Structures are given as structure tokens and as C-alpha cells.
GROMACS .gro file of C-alpha atoms in nm:
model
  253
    1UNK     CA    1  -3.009 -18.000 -15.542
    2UNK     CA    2  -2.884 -17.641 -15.557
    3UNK     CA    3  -3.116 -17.384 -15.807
    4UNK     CA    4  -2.956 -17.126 -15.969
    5UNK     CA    5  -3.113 -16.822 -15.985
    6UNK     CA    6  -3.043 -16.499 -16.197
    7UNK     CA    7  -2.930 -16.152 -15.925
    8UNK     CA    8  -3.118 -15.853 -15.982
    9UNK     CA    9  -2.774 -15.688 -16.177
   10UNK     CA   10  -2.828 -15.979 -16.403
   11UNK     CA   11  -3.191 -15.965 -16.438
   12UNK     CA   12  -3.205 -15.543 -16.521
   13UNK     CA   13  -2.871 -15.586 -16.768
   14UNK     CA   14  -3.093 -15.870 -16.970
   15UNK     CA   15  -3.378 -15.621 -16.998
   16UNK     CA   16  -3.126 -15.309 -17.070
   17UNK     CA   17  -3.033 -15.526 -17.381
   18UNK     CA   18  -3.343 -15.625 -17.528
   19UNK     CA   19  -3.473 -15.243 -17.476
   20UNK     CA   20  -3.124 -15.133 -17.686
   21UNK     CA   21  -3.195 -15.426 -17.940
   22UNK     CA   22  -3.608 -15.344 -17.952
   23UNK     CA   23  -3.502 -14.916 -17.980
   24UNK     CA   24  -3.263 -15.035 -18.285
   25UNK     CA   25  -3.513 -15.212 -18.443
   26UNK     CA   26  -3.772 -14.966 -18.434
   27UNK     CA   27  -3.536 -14.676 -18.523
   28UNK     CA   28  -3.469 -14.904 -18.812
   29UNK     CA   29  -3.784 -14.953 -18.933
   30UNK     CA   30  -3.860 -14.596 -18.906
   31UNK     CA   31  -3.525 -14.484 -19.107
   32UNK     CA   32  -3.567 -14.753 -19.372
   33UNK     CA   33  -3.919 -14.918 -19.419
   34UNK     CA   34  -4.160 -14.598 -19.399
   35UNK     CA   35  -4.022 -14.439 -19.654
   36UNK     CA   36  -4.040 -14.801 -19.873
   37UNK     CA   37  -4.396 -14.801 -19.737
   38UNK     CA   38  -4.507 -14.480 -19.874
   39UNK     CA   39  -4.353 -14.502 -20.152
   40UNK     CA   40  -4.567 -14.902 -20.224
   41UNK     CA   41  -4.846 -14.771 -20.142
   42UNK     CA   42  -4.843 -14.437 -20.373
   43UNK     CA   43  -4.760 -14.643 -20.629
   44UNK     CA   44  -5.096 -14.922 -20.524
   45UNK     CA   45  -5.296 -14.627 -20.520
   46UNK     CA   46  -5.183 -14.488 -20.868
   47UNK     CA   47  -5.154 -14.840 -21.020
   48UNK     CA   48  -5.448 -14.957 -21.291
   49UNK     CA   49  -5.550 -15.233 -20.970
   50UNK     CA   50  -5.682 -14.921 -20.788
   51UNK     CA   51  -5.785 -14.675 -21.096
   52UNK     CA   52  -6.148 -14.558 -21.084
   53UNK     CA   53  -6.248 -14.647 -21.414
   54UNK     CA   54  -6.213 -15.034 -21.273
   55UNK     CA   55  -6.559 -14.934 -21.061
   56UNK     CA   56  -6.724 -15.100 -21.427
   57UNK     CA   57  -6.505 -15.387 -21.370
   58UNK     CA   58  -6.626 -15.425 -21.014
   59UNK     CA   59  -7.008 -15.375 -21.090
   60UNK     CA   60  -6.979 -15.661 -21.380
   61UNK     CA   61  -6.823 -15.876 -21.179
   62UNK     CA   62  -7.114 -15.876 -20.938
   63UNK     CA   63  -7.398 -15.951 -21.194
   64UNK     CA   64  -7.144 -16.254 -21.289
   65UNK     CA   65  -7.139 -16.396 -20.946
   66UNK     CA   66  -7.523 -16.416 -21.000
   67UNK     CA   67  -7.525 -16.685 -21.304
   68UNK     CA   68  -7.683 -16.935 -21.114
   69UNK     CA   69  -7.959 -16.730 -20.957
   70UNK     CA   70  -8.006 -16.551 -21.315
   71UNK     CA   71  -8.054 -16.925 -21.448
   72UNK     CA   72  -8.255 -17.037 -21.189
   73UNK     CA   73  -8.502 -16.754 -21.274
   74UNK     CA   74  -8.492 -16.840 -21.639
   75UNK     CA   75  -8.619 -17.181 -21.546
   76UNK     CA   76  -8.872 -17.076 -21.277
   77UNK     CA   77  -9.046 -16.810 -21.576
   78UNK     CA   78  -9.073 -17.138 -21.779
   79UNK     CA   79  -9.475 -17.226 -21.755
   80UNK     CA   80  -9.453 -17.600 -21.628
   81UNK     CA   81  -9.587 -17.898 -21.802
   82UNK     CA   82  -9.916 -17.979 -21.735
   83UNK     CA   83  -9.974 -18.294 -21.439
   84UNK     CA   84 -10.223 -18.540 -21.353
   85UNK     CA   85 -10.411 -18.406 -21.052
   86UNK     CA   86 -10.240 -18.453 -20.712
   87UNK     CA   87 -10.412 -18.411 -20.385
   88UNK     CA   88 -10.384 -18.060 -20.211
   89UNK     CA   89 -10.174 -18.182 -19.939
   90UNK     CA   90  -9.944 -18.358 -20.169
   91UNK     CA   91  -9.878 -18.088 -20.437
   92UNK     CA   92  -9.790 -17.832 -20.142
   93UNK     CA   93  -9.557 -18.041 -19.948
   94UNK     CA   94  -9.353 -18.139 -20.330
   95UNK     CA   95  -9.369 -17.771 -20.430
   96UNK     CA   96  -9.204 -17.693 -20.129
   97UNK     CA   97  -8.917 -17.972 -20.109
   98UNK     CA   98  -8.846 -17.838 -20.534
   99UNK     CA   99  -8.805 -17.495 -20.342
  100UNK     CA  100  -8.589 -17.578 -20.093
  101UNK     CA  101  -8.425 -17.759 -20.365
  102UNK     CA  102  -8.348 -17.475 -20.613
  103UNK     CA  103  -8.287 -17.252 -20.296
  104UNK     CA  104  -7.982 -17.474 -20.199
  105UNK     CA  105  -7.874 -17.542 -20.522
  106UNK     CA  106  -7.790 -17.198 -20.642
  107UNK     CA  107  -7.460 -17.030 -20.599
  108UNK     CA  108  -7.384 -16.689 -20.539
  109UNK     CA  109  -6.980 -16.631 -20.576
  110UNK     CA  110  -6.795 -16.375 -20.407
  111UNK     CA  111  -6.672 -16.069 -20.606
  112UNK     CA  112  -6.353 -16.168 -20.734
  113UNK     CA  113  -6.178 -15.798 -20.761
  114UNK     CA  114  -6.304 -15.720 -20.421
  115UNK     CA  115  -6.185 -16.010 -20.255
  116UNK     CA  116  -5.815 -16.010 -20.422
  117UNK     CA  117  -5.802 -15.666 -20.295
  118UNK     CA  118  -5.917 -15.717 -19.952
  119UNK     CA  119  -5.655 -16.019 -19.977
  120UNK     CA  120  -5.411 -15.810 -20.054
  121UNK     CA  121  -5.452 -15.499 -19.821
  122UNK     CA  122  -5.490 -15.716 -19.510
  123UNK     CA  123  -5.110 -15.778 -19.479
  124UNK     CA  124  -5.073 -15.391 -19.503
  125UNK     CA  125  -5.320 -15.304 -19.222
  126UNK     CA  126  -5.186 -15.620 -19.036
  127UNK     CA  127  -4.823 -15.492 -19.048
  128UNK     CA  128  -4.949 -15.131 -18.984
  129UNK     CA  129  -5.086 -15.270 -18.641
  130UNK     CA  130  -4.731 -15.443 -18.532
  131UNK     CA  131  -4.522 -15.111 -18.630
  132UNK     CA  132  -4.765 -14.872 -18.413
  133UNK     CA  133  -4.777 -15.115 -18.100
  134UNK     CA  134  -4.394 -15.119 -18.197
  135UNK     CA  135  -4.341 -14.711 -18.223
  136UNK     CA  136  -4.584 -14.713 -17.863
  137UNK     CA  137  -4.380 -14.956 -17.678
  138UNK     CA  138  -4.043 -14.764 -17.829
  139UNK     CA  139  -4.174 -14.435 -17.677
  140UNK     CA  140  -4.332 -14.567 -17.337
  141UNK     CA  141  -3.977 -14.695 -17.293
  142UNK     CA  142  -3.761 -14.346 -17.317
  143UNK     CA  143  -3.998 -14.182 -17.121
  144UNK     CA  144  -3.778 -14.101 -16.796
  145UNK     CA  145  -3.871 -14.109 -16.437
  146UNK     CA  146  -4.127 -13.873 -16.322
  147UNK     CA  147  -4.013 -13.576 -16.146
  148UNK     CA  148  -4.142 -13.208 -16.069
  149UNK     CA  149  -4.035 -12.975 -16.373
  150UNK     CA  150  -3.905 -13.025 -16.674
  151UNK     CA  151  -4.141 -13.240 -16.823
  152UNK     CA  152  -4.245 -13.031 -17.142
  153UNK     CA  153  -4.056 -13.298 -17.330
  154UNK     CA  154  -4.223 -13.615 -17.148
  155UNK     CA  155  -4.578 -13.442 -17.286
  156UNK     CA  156  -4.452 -13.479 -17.687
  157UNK     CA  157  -4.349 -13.834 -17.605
  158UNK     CA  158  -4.702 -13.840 -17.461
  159UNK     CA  159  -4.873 -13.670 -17.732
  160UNK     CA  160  -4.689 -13.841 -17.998
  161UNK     CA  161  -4.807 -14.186 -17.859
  162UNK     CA  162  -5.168 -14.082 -17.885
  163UNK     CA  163  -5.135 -13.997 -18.206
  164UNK     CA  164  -4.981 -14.337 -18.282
  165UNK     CA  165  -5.245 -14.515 -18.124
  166UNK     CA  166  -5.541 -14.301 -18.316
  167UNK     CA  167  -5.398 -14.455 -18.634
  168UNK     CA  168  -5.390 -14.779 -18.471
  169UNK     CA  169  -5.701 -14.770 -18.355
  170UNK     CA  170  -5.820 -14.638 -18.746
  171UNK     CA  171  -5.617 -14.937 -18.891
  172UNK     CA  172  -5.816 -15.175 -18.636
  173UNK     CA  173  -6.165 -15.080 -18.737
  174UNK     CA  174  -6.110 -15.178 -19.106
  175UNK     CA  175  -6.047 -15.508 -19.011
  176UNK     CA  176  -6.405 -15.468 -18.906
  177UNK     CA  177  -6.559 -15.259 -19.187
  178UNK     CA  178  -6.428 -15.577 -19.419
  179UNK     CA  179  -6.591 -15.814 -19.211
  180UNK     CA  180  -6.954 -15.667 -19.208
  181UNK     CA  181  -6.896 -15.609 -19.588
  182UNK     CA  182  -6.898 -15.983 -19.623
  183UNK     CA  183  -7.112 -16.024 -19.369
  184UNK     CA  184  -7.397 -15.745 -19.536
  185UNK     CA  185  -7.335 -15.882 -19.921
  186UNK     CA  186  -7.435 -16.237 -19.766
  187UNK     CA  187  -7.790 -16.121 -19.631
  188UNK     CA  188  -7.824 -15.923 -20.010
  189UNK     CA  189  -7.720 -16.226 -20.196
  190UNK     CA  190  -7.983 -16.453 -19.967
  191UNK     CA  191  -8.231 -16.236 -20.039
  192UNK     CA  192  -8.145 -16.268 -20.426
  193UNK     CA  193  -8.149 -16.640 -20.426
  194UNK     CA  194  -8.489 -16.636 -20.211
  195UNK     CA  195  -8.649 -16.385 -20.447
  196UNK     CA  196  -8.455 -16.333 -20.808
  197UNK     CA  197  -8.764 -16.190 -20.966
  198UNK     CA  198  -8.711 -15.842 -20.745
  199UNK     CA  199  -8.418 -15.655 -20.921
  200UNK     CA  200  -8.383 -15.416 -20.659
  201UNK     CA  201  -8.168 -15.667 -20.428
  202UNK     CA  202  -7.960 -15.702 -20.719
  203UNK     CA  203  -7.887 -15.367 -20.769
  204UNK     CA  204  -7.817 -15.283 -20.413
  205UNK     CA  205  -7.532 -15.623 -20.431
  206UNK     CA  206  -7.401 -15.444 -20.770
  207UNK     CA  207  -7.341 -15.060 -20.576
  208UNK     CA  208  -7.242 -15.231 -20.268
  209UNK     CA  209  -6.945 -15.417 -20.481
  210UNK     CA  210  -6.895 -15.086 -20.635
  211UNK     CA  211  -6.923 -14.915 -20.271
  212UNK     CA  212  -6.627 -15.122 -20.132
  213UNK     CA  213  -6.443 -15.121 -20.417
  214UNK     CA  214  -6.387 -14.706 -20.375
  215UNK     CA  215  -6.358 -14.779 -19.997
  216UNK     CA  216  -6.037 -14.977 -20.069
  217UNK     CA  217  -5.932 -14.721 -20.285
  218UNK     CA  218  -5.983 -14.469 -20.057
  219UNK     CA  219  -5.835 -14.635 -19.741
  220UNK     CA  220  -5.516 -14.759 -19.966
  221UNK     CA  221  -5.465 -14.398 -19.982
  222UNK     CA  222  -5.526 -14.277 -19.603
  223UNK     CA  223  -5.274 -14.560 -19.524
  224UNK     CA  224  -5.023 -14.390 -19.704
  225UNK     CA  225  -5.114 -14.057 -19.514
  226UNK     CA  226  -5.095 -14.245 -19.173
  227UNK     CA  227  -4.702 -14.354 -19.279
  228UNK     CA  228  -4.644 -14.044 -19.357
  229UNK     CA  229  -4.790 -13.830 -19.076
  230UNK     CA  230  -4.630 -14.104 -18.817
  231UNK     CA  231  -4.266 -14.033 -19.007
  232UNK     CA  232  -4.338 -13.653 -19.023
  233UNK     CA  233  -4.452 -13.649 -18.612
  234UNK     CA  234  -4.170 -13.827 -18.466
  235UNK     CA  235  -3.875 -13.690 -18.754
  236UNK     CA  236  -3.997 -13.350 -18.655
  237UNK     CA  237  -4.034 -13.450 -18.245
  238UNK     CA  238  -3.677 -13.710 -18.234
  239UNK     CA  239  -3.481 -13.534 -18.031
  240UNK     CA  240  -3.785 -13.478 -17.754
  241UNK     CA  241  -3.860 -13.817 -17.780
  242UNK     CA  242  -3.525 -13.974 -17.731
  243UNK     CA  243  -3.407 -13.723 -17.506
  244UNK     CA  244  -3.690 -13.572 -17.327
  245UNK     CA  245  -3.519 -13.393 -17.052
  246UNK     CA  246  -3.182 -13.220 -17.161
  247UNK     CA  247  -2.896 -13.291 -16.979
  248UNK     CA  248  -2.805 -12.980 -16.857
  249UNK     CA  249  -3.162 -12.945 -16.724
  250UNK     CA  250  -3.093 -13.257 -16.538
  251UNK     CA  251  -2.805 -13.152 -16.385
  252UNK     CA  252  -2.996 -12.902 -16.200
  253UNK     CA  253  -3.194 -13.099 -16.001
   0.00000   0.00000   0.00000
């Protein structure tokens, strides 16, 4: 049974035309969707979702989440009705079991404005993400083969790939900064259901609401900066990066 196999002409013209296709697309998205992106996320930033005075919103919206642990310390404050004498043994191993079963009983919700706005944003830093590993792989591929001289152009495609990857690398760690926000306002709210009577755990949930609220606020608007410095570095820096060595320059050599 014969196998067909592809030549090496036929293998290096099917990469030549997914590099042209890939350098099209990301030209495209550079020409076309930054500018769509800036201008989306100026307006997110400016919009009444994102307007400071909403901070109240945020804070109320945390004492809500707490109904259940503000009823269940109604009812605890209530002096119980008086019992027929149990044994010692008995009375401490029921009072613990109704503990446990108040404990697991009572809800604390999430914060709803927080969440819809994490919900929202994580598309953005998501699709951030794919256009910098995008822009990177564009770049790495006009770089030329090395030779001695002449390479003042290869260090801007350099540079400007560093850069791209420090915003990367910035849209990355939010991902992470959401994820230990949930992760923190769990331990507060555990601590809330385990002791409701100490208001200080509540007030630490309420400015830590309020505390992530701003930070989305804040980073909606640093993502805007990051489109913006990424079209401003590579409009200023095209023709280094697509043509790194001139031609007459190469001619020399």
C-alpha cells in the first residue's frame, strides 16, 4: 500500500499561507477592533454601571447578603424557654447538634453588583489574553534571520514584544486577584455565620465589597490604557516591525 507523503516545497508553502492568513488577521484586528475596544471600554468606565457614587450600592448590597445570619442572631438574643433539667452530658451534646444546625442552615449570598461585574469583565481580560499571544506570535514571525549588523530594527520588534507580554502578564494576574477575592470574602462570611454577634467581621465583608468594587473600576480603566498603549507602540513602530531590515540595507550584505 503506497503512503503519500507531503515534499518539503509543499510542507513550507502550507506554513507560508497560514503565516499570510494569521499576519492578516492580526493586522485586522489591530486596524479595526482596538479602536472599537477603546472606545467600549471608555464608555464602561464612564457608564452609571461603573460611577463611584454606586460604592453605596455595593456596601448595601453586602449587609443584604447577610439576612439570614442577621436573623439567625435575632433568634439566638431571644432568652430561651425554660426546660426540665437534662443531664450535663446530654444538654452539651444537643446544644451542640442546634449549633451545627443554625451554622449550616444560614446563607450568606454573594454580592450581586460585584459578581455581574466580574461576569462581565472576564470576557474582556479573556479576549485581552488571545489578542497579546496573537500580536507576540505576529511579531516573533517577521523577525528575519539573524545576521551581524543591521539589527536595530529586530531590537523594536524585540522590545515591542516585551511590552506586549507585560500587559499580558498584568491581564493574567487579575484572573487571580478575582479569585482570592472570592476566595477571602468566603473566610469573612464564615467567620460571620460562626460569630454574628462581632460586627467587626461584618464591616470588614461590607469595605471589602466596596474594595473590589473600585478595583473593577479601576482596572476597567487600565484596560483601556493597555489597548491604547499596545495601538500607540506598534502604529508608531509598523514599519520596524514589518520590515525590520530595509531593503537596501540588505542588499549590502
Amino acid at each position: 500500500m503506497s503512503r503519500t507523503t507531503l515534499t518539503s516545497q509543499e510542507n513550507t508553502a502550507i506554513v507560508d499561507k497560514y503565516k499570510n492568513e494569521f499576519c492578516q488577521e492580526v493586522e485586522e484586528i489591530l486596524k479595526n477592533v482596538f479602536p472599537k475596544k477603546i472606545i467600549e471600554l471608555d464608555k464602561l468606565y464612564k457608564s452609571d454601571q461603573l460611577k463611584l457614587s454606586r460604592a453605596e450600592e455595593v456596601k448595601e448590597a453586602a449587609k443584604a447578603s447577610l439576612k439570614d445570619v442577621i436573623a439567625q442572631k435575632e433568634a439566638t438574643s431571644i432568652p430561651p424557654a425554660a426546660k426540665r433539667k437534662r443531664n450535663a452530658s446530654s444538654s452539651i451534646e444537643n446544644g451542640d447538634d442546634t449549633k451545627k444546625e443554625i451554622r449550616f442552615s444560614t446563607k450568606v449570598s454573594c454580592n450581586p453588583v460585584v459578581t455581574e461585574l466580574i461576569g462581565f469583565l472576564k470576557p474582556e481580560i479573556r479576549e485581552l489574553i488571545e489578542y497579546c499571544n496573537k500580536i507576540k506570535m505576529w511579531i516573533q514571525l517577521l523577525i528575519p534571520k539573524i545576521e551581524d549588523g543591521n539589527n536595530f530594527g529586530v531590537s523594536i520588534q524585540e522590545e515591542t514584544i516585551s511590552e506586549v507580554s507585560t500587559f499580558c502578564e498584568f491581564a493574567k494576574g487579575s484572573f487571580d486577584d478575582m479569585s482570592r477575592y472570592f476566595v477571602t470574602r468566603g473566610k469573612v462570611s464564615s467567620k460571620i455565620v460562626k460569630y454574628p454577634h462581632l460586627e467587626d467581621y461584618v464591616k470588614y465583608l461590607t469595605e471589602l465589597d466596596e474594595k473590589q468594587f473600585l478595583h473593577i473600576r479601576v482596572f476597567t480603566n487600565e484596560l483601556k490604557m493597555i489597548y491604547c498603549c499596545m495601538f500607540d507602540i506598534i502604529n508608531k513602530n509598523l514599519e520596524k516591525i514589518k520590515q525590520p531590515r530595509s531593503q537596501m540595507s540588505s542588499n549590502l550584505y
